[in-house]
Structures are given as C-alpha cells and as structure tokens.
mmCIF file of C-alpha atoms in Angstrom:
data_model
loop_
_atom_site.group_PDB
_atom_site.id
_atom_site.type_symbol
_atom_site.label_atom_id
_atom_site.label_comp_id
_atom_site.label_asym_id
_atom_site.label_seq_id
_atom_site.Cartn_x
_atom_site.Cartn_y
_atom_site.Cartn_z
ATOM 1 C CA GLY A 253 44.557 -2.636 -51.244
ATOM 2 C CA ASP A 254 45.336 -0.572 -48.209
ATOM 3 C CA SER A 255 43.224 -1.200 -45.116
ATOM 4 C CA VAL A 256 42.843 -0.340 -41.443
ATOM 5 C CA THR A 257 41.793 -2.698 -38.659
ATOM 6 C CA GLN A 258 40.883 -1.456 -35.221
ATOM 7 C CA MET A 259 39.577 -3.130 -32.127
ATOM 8 C CA GLU A 260 35.879 -3.775 -31.889
ATOM 9 C CA GLY A 261 33.823 -1.778 -29.483
ATOM 10 C CA PRO A 262 32.132 -0.689 -27.470
ATOM 11 C CA VAL A 263 34.831 -0.093 -24.884
ATOM 12 C CA THR A 264 33.563 0.875 -21.435
ATOM 13 C CA LEU A 265 35.934 2.298 -18.831
ATOM 14 C CA SER A 266 35.692 4.147 -15.563
ATOM 15 C CA GLU A 267 36.867 7.722 -15.321
ATOM 16 C CA GLU A 268 40.641 8.050 -14.817
ATOM 17 C CA ALA A 269 41.300 4.593 -16.272
ATOM 18 C CA PHE A 270 44.042 3.963 -18.833
ATOM 19 C CA LEU A 271 42.867 3.675 -22.426
ATOM 20 C CA THR A 272 44.299 1.739 -25.340
ATOM 21 C CA ILE A 273 42.509 1.349 -28.653
ATOM 22 C CA ASN A 274 44.445 -0.910 -31.008
ATOM 23 C CA CYS A 275 44.881 -0.091 -34.669
ATOM 24 C CA THR A 276 46.876 -1.919 -37.327
ATOM 25 C CA TYR A 277 47.165 -1.124 -40.993
ATOM 26 C CA THR A 278 48.100 -2.651 -44.318
ATOM 27 C CA ALA A 279 49.688 -0.395 -46.891
ATOM 28 C CA THR A 280 51.902 -0.783 -49.914
ATOM 29 C CA GLY A 281 53.516 2.617 -49.541
ATOM 30 C CA TYR A 282 54.285 4.949 -46.655
ATOM 31 C CA PRO A 283 50.974 6.402 -45.559
ATOM 32 C CA SER A 284 50.242 9.083 -43.017
ATOM 33 C CA LEU A 285 48.232 7.797 -40.073
ATOM 34 C CA PHE A 286 45.405 9.509 -38.222
ATOM 35 C CA TRP A 287 42.996 9.187 -35.375
ATOM 36 C CA TYR A 288 39.654 10.920 -35.858
ATOM 37 C CA VAL A 289 37.023 11.388 -33.162
ATOM 38 C CA GLN A 290 33.274 11.789 -33.536
ATOM 39 C CA TYR A 291 31.568 13.157 -30.435
ATOM 40 C CA PRO A 292 27.830 12.518 -30.025
ATOM 41 C CA GLY A 293 25.860 14.635 -32.460
ATOM 42 C CA GLU A 294 28.945 16.219 -33.983
ATOM 43 C CA GLY A 295 31.023 15.827 -37.110
ATOM 44 C CA LEU A 296 34.310 14.018 -37.503
ATOM 45 C CA GLN A 297 37.354 15.809 -36.092
ATOM 46 C CA LEU A 298 41.028 15.070 -36.510
ATOM 47 C CA LEU A 299 42.411 14.102 -33.098
ATOM 48 C CA LEU A 300 46.053 13.467 -33.971
ATOM 49 C CA LYS A 301 48.306 12.421 -36.788
ATOM 50 C CA ALA A 302 51.729 10.989 -37.628
ATOM 51 C CA THR A 303 53.308 11.261 -41.037
ATOM 52 C CA LYS A 304 56.309 8.956 -40.810
ATOM 53 C CA ALA A 305 57.706 6.015 -38.880
ATOM 54 C CA ASP A 306 58.421 6.618 -35.175
ATOM 55 C CA ASP A 307 56.482 9.892 -35.196
ATOM 56 C CA LYS A 308 54.282 10.373 -32.159
ATOM 57 C CA GLY A 309 51.038 12.274 -32.566
ATOM 58 C CA SER A 310 49.475 13.809 -29.490
ATOM 59 C CA ASN A 311 46.493 15.978 -28.601
ATOM 60 C CA LYS A 312 44.194 16.430 -25.604
ATOM 61 C CA GLY A 313 46.194 13.872 -23.603
ATOM 62 C CA PHE A 314 45.880 11.232 -26.331
ATOM 63 C CA GLU A 315 48.980 9.773 -27.975
ATOM 64 C CA ALA A 316 49.739 7.363 -30.800
ATOM 65 C CA THR A 317 53.096 6.297 -32.235
ATOM 66 C CA TYR A 318 53.625 5.269 -35.875
ATOM 67 C CA ARG A 319 55.200 1.807 -35.635
ATOM 68 C CA LYS A 320 56.307 0.648 -39.040
ATOM 69 C CA GLU A 321 57.783 -2.630 -37.769
ATOM 70 C CA THR A 322 54.434 -3.724 -36.330
ATOM 71 C CA THR A 323 52.284 -1.676 -38.756
ATOM 72 C CA SER A 324 50.416 -0.248 -35.786
ATOM 73 C CA PHE A 325 49.147 3.103 -34.536
ATOM 74 C CA HIS A 326 47.551 2.376 -31.175
ATOM 75 C CA LEU A 327 45.720 5.192 -29.402
ATOM 76 C CA GLU A 328 46.477 5.697 -25.699
ATOM 77 C CA LYS A 329 45.443 8.024 -22.911
ATOM 78 C CA GLY A 330 46.645 7.796 -19.347
ATOM 79 C CA SER A 331 43.492 8.997 -17.607
ATOM 80 C CA VAL A 332 40.203 9.206 -19.483
ATOM 81 C CA GLN A 333 37.345 11.572 -18.695
ATOM 82 C CA VAL A 334 33.612 11.304 -19.220
ATOM 83 C CA SER A 335 33.963 13.917 -21.951
ATOM 84 C CA ASP A 336 36.139 11.487 -23.945
ATOM 85 C CA SER A 337 33.069 9.357 -24.682
ATOM 86 C CA ALA A 338 32.900 9.252 -28.466
ATOM 87 C CA VAL A 339 33.593 7.074 -31.495
ATOM 88 C CA TYR A 340 37.262 6.899 -32.491
ATOM 89 C CA PHE A 341 38.377 6.107 -36.045
ATOM 90 C CA CYS A 342 41.852 5.066 -37.053
ATOM 91 C CA ALA A 343 42.702 6.031 -40.625
ATOM 92 C CA LEU A 344 45.472 6.214 -43.182
ATOM 93 C CA SER A 345 45.975 8.396 -46.186
ATOM 94 C CA GLU A 346 46.659 7.044 -49.625
ATOM 95 C CA GLY A 347 47.339 10.077 -51.768
ATOM 96 C CA ASP A 348 44.261 12.252 -51.457
ATOM 97 C CA LYS A 349 42.094 9.421 -50.152
ATOM 98 C CA ILE A 350 41.575 8.504 -46.541
ATOM 99 C CA ILE A 351 40.812 4.916 -45.589
ATOM 100 C CA PHE A 352 39.041 4.497 -42.272
ATOM 101 C CA GLY A 353 38.767 1.691 -39.784
ATOM 102 C CA LYS A 354 35.317 0.695 -38.568
ATOM 103 C CA GLY A 355 35.444 2.872 -35.483
ATOM 104 C CA THR A 356 35.511 2.081 -31.782
ATOM 105 C CA ARG A 357 32.809 3.442 -29.521
ATOM 106 C CA LEU A 358 34.158 4.507 -26.128
ATOM 107 C CA HIS A 359 31.958 4.925 -23.040
ATOM 108 C CA ILE A 360 33.465 6.499 -19.945
ATOM 109 C CA LEU A 361 31.546 6.003 -16.719
ATOM 110 C CA PRO A 362 31.742 8.631 -13.978
ATOM 111 C CA SER B 288 41.538 24.924 -41.235
ATOM 112 C CA ALA B 289 38.103 24.949 -42.833
ATOM 113 C CA VAL B 290 34.555 25.292 -41.549
ATOM 114 C CA ILE B 291 32.043 23.160 -43.415
ATOM 115 C CA SER B 292 28.274 23.259 -43.246
ATOM 116 C CA GLN B 293 25.831 20.770 -44.689
ATOM 117 C CA LYS B 294 22.136 20.994 -45.456
ATOM 118 C CA PRO B 295 19.913 19.343 -44.490
ATOM 119 C CA SER B 296 21.273 17.987 -41.229
ATOM 120 C CA ARG B 297 18.794 15.128 -41.412
ATOM 121 C CA ASP B 298 15.846 13.975 -43.456
ATOM 122 C CA ILE B 299 13.360 11.164 -43.696
ATOM 123 C CA CYS B 300 12.433 10.267 -47.255
ATOM 124 C CA GLN B 301 10.176 7.885 -49.091
ATOM 125 C CA ARG B 302 11.450 5.056 -51.242
ATOM 126 C CA GLY B 303 11.909 6.036 -54.877
ATOM 127 C CA THR B 304 12.446 9.745 -54.241
ATOM 128 C CA SER B 305 15.704 11.725 -54.457
ATOM 129 C CA LEU B 306 17.459 14.006 -51.995
ATOM 130 C CA THR B 307 20.096 16.632 -52.703
ATOM 131 C CA ILE B 308 22.601 17.412 -49.958
ATOM 132 C CA GLN B 309 24.500 20.680 -49.989
ATOM 133 C CA CYS B 310 28.016 21.288 -48.707
ATOM 134 C CA GLN B 311 29.379 24.806 -48.167
ATOM 135 C CA VAL B 312 32.960 25.640 -47.151
ATOM 136 C CA ASP B 313 34.123 28.934 -45.700
ATOM 137 C CA SER B 314 37.170 29.116 -47.966
ATOM 138 C CA GLN B 315 38.167 28.064 -51.465
ATOM 139 C CA VAL B 316 39.449 24.515 -51.596
ATOM 140 C CA THR B 317 40.622 22.386 -54.458
ATOM 141 C CA MET B 318 39.658 18.964 -53.186
ATOM 142 C CA MET B 319 36.178 18.094 -51.928
ATOM 143 C CA PHE B 320 34.966 14.612 -51.135
ATOM 144 C CA TRP B 321 31.720 12.834 -50.322
ATOM 145 C CA TYR B 322 31.623 9.917 -47.871
ATOM 146 C CA ARG B 323 28.933 7.548 -46.683
ATOM 147 C CA GLN B 324 28.750 6.143 -43.171
ATOM 148 C CA GLN B 325 26.270 3.322 -42.981
ATOM 149 C CA PRO B 326 24.816 2.387 -39.576
ATOM 150 C CA GLY B 327 27.519 0.883 -37.389
ATOM 151 C CA GLN B 328 30.044 1.026 -40.217
ATOM 152 C CA SER B 329 33.051 3.087 -41.109
ATOM 153 C CA LEU B 330 33.228 5.893 -43.631
ATOM 154 C CA THR B 331 33.403 4.923 -47.285
ATOM 155 C CA LEU B 332 34.497 7.338 -49.966
ATOM 156 C CA ILE B 333 31.806 7.814 -52.607
ATOM 157 C CA ALA B 334 33.545 10.243 -54.923
ATOM 158 C CA THR B 335 35.852 13.187 -55.332
ATOM 159 C CA ALA B 336 34.003 16.325 -56.432
ATOM 160 C CA ASN B 337 36.067 18.064 -59.098
ATOM 161 C CA GLN B 338 35.478 21.710 -59.896
ATOM 162 C CA GLY B 339 34.726 22.210 -63.562
ATOM 163 C CA SER B 340 34.662 18.542 -64.467
ATOM 164 C CA GLU B 341 32.834 15.335 -63.685
ATOM 165 C CA ALA B 342 33.263 13.762 -60.265
ATOM 166 C CA THR B 343 35.560 10.787 -59.835
ATOM 167 C CA TYR B 344 33.647 7.846 -58.380
ATOM 168 C CA GLU B 345 34.998 4.998 -56.284
ATOM 169 C CA SER B 346 34.339 1.383 -57.057
ATOM 170 C CA GLY B 347 30.739 0.493 -56.318
ATOM 171 C CA PHE B 348 29.371 4.014 -56.768
ATOM 172 C CA VAL B 349 27.962 5.385 -60.018
ATOM 173 C CA ILE B 350 26.970 8.798 -61.286
ATOM 174 C CA ASP B 351 23.363 7.818 -62.032
ATOM 175 C CA LYS B 352 22.798 6.920 -58.395
ATOM 176 C CA PHE B 353 24.923 9.668 -56.801
ATOM 177 C CA PRO B 354 25.163 12.657 -59.152
ATOM 178 C CA ILE B 355 27.501 15.342 -57.843
ATOM 179 C CA SER B 356 27.848 18.987 -58.747
ATOM 180 C CA ARG B 357 30.801 21.269 -58.001
ATOM 181 C CA PRO B 358 30.012 24.678 -59.495
ATOM 182 C CA ASN B 359 32.787 26.530 -57.641
ATOM 183 C CA LEU B 360 35.593 26.113 -55.101
ATOM 184 C CA THR B 361 33.385 26.525 -52.026
ATOM 185 C CA PHE B 362 30.268 24.504 -52.805
ATOM 186 C CA SER B 363 29.186 21.021 -53.818
ATOM 187 C CA THR B 364 26.020 18.951 -53.880
ATOM 188 C CA LEU B 365 25.429 15.221 -53.689
ATOM 189 C CA THR B 366 22.117 13.758 -54.824
ATOM 190 C CA VAL B 367 20.979 10.354 -53.645
ATOM 191 C CA SER B 368 18.662 9.189 -56.431
ATOM 192 C CA ASN B 369 15.805 6.696 -56.464
ATOM 193 C CA MET B 370 16.342 5.973 -52.811
ATOM 194 C CA SER B 371 15.820 2.662 -51.085
ATOM 195 C CA PRO B 372 16.086 1.772 -47.372
ATOM 196 C CA GLU B 373 19.651 0.558 -48.038
ATOM 197 C CA ASP B 374 20.612 4.188 -48.699
ATOM 198 C CA SER B 375 19.885 5.100 -45.084
ATOM 199 C CA SER B 376 23.231 6.455 -43.901
ATOM 200 C CA ILE B 377 25.081 9.527 -42.785
ATOM 201 C CA TYR B 378 26.518 11.380 -45.754
ATOM 202 C CA LEU B 379 29.567 13.545 -45.067
ATOM 203 C CA CYS B 380 31.322 16.166 -47.085
ATOM 204 C CA SER B 381 35.012 16.744 -46.537
ATOM 205 C CA VAL B 382 37.652 19.104 -47.907
ATOM 206 C CA GLU B 383 41.393 18.853 -48.124
ATOM 207 C CA VAL B 384 43.506 21.728 -46.865
ATOM 208 C CA GLY B 385 47.254 21.928 -47.257
ATOM 209 C CA GLY B 386 48.989 21.137 -43.974
ATOM 210 C CA GLY B 387 52.324 22.582 -45.005
ATOM 211 C CA GLU B 388 53.897 19.150 -44.691
ATOM 212 C CA SER B 389 53.932 16.053 -46.828
ATOM 213 C CA TYR B 390 50.246 15.414 -46.283
ATOM 214 C CA ASN B 391 47.101 17.486 -46.601
ATOM 215 C CA GLU B 392 44.583 17.426 -43.762
ATOM 216 C CA GLN B 393 40.941 16.667 -44.406
ATOM 217 C CA PHE B 394 38.165 18.472 -42.557
ATOM 218 C CA PHE B 395 34.697 17.016 -42.325
ATOM 219 C CA GLY B 396 31.244 18.505 -42.299
ATOM 220 C CA PRO B 397 28.707 17.598 -39.602
ATOM 221 C CA GLY B 398 27.004 15.095 -41.872
ATOM 222 C CA THR B 399 23.479 14.572 -43.173
ATOM 223 C CA ARG B 400 21.576 11.752 -41.536
ATOM 224 C CA LEU B 401 19.271 10.179 -44.115
ATOM 225 C CA THR B 402 16.527 7.687 -43.311
ATOM 226 C CA VAL B 403 14.652 6.062 -46.192
ATOM 227 C CA LEU B 404 11.317 4.424 -45.410
#
C-alpha cells in the first residue's frame, strides 16, 4: 500500500541555519502531498501542500516541491527560527485517507 | 477552515476501564476521522465516523474495542474500551473540509492524551 518515509529525528540546528527534512513516498496513484506541523502542546496543523507533480507548496518561509520522478517532497527553509521547533509530519492523501510519516522532531537553538 | 475541540484534553485511567472522548466541530462536516498517535510514532487512522451509520474501521481496529458515535454533523465520540497500558496514546479527531480543488483539507483537533496505568 501507499506509504511515507521521512528522515529520522531529532534534528538540531542553530538559529538562521538552512533546514532540509527529507520525505519520500510510495503510491500507486497520484496523491496530494502535505507537510503538517505539531508545535509543543498544540494540535496538528497543515503547513503546506502540493496537489500535483512540480507543484511547490510554501508557507511561513517553508517550501516543498512535488517531485514525481524521485517520489519526494522534501521540506526546506532558508533560515530557521527558534519558534520553528516542532514535530514535522510528511503525509499523502489517498482518497479521503491521509497516510503520515513517522514525524521529525526539530530543535532550533538560539 | 474548521475549529475542533476535544474533551478531555488528557486523562489517566486504570486498566480495564473505558474512556469516551468527545470531538466538537464549529461547522457541519461530512467526514470525521479518529486517529491514534502512539508515543514516538506517527498518526494511524482508526476509523471514519459516518453520520447516521456505523463507523468504518481500518485494519487492526474493531468496533468492540473502539466504539464510535456520530449523532450529527458536528459531533462524534470515540470510546477506548477495556483499556490496557498499550492503549496509552494521543487520540485525535479530524474533519475534512472541501478545499475547492481536487483534494479536501483535513483539520485536526488538539488531541486527547491518554495514559493507562
């Protein structure tokens, strides 16, 4: 079945560093792809999305491009802030269902 | 968008007891879902809560263990029955809202953190 694999955490970076969190997927169809974020003590929030190949999702300085040829949807940010510390989940949609990766915990040091 | 609240936000329960979690949405939605997030793990879909009919359960989840109610388009409950320590997880409610494109966005509640002793 469909699945999502993302890099293991935790990832620890200094403020203003460049961030990449890798995500690859396996799907039989043409899923939509998502990044969700879970800040400490809060619920899951949609960070960005892409619905077809070569689409780029972006929000709050984060970007991810839907790469069908490499089945990837890597999350990037040019300059991270302490407030970006959270758990990030890569996900794909299969009809009404969402399949999540295991999550990557990100720590940003001041 | 949708604003979702869950009750309780957390609970500590004894083995063998049951806990009912409530999910309230601020607007009528067709699709509601229940997920489980075990410690250090990703989210796993338990079931789709269908209004007016029985919930649709995913592989590995059964109605006797996780009975679900969906009395209307804004409310659902999930019961975790005959609990054991392995049921200690965060349980999340989510709803699907039409995004006006080819996909429908899901919004998540804050979750209920359950610890079973």
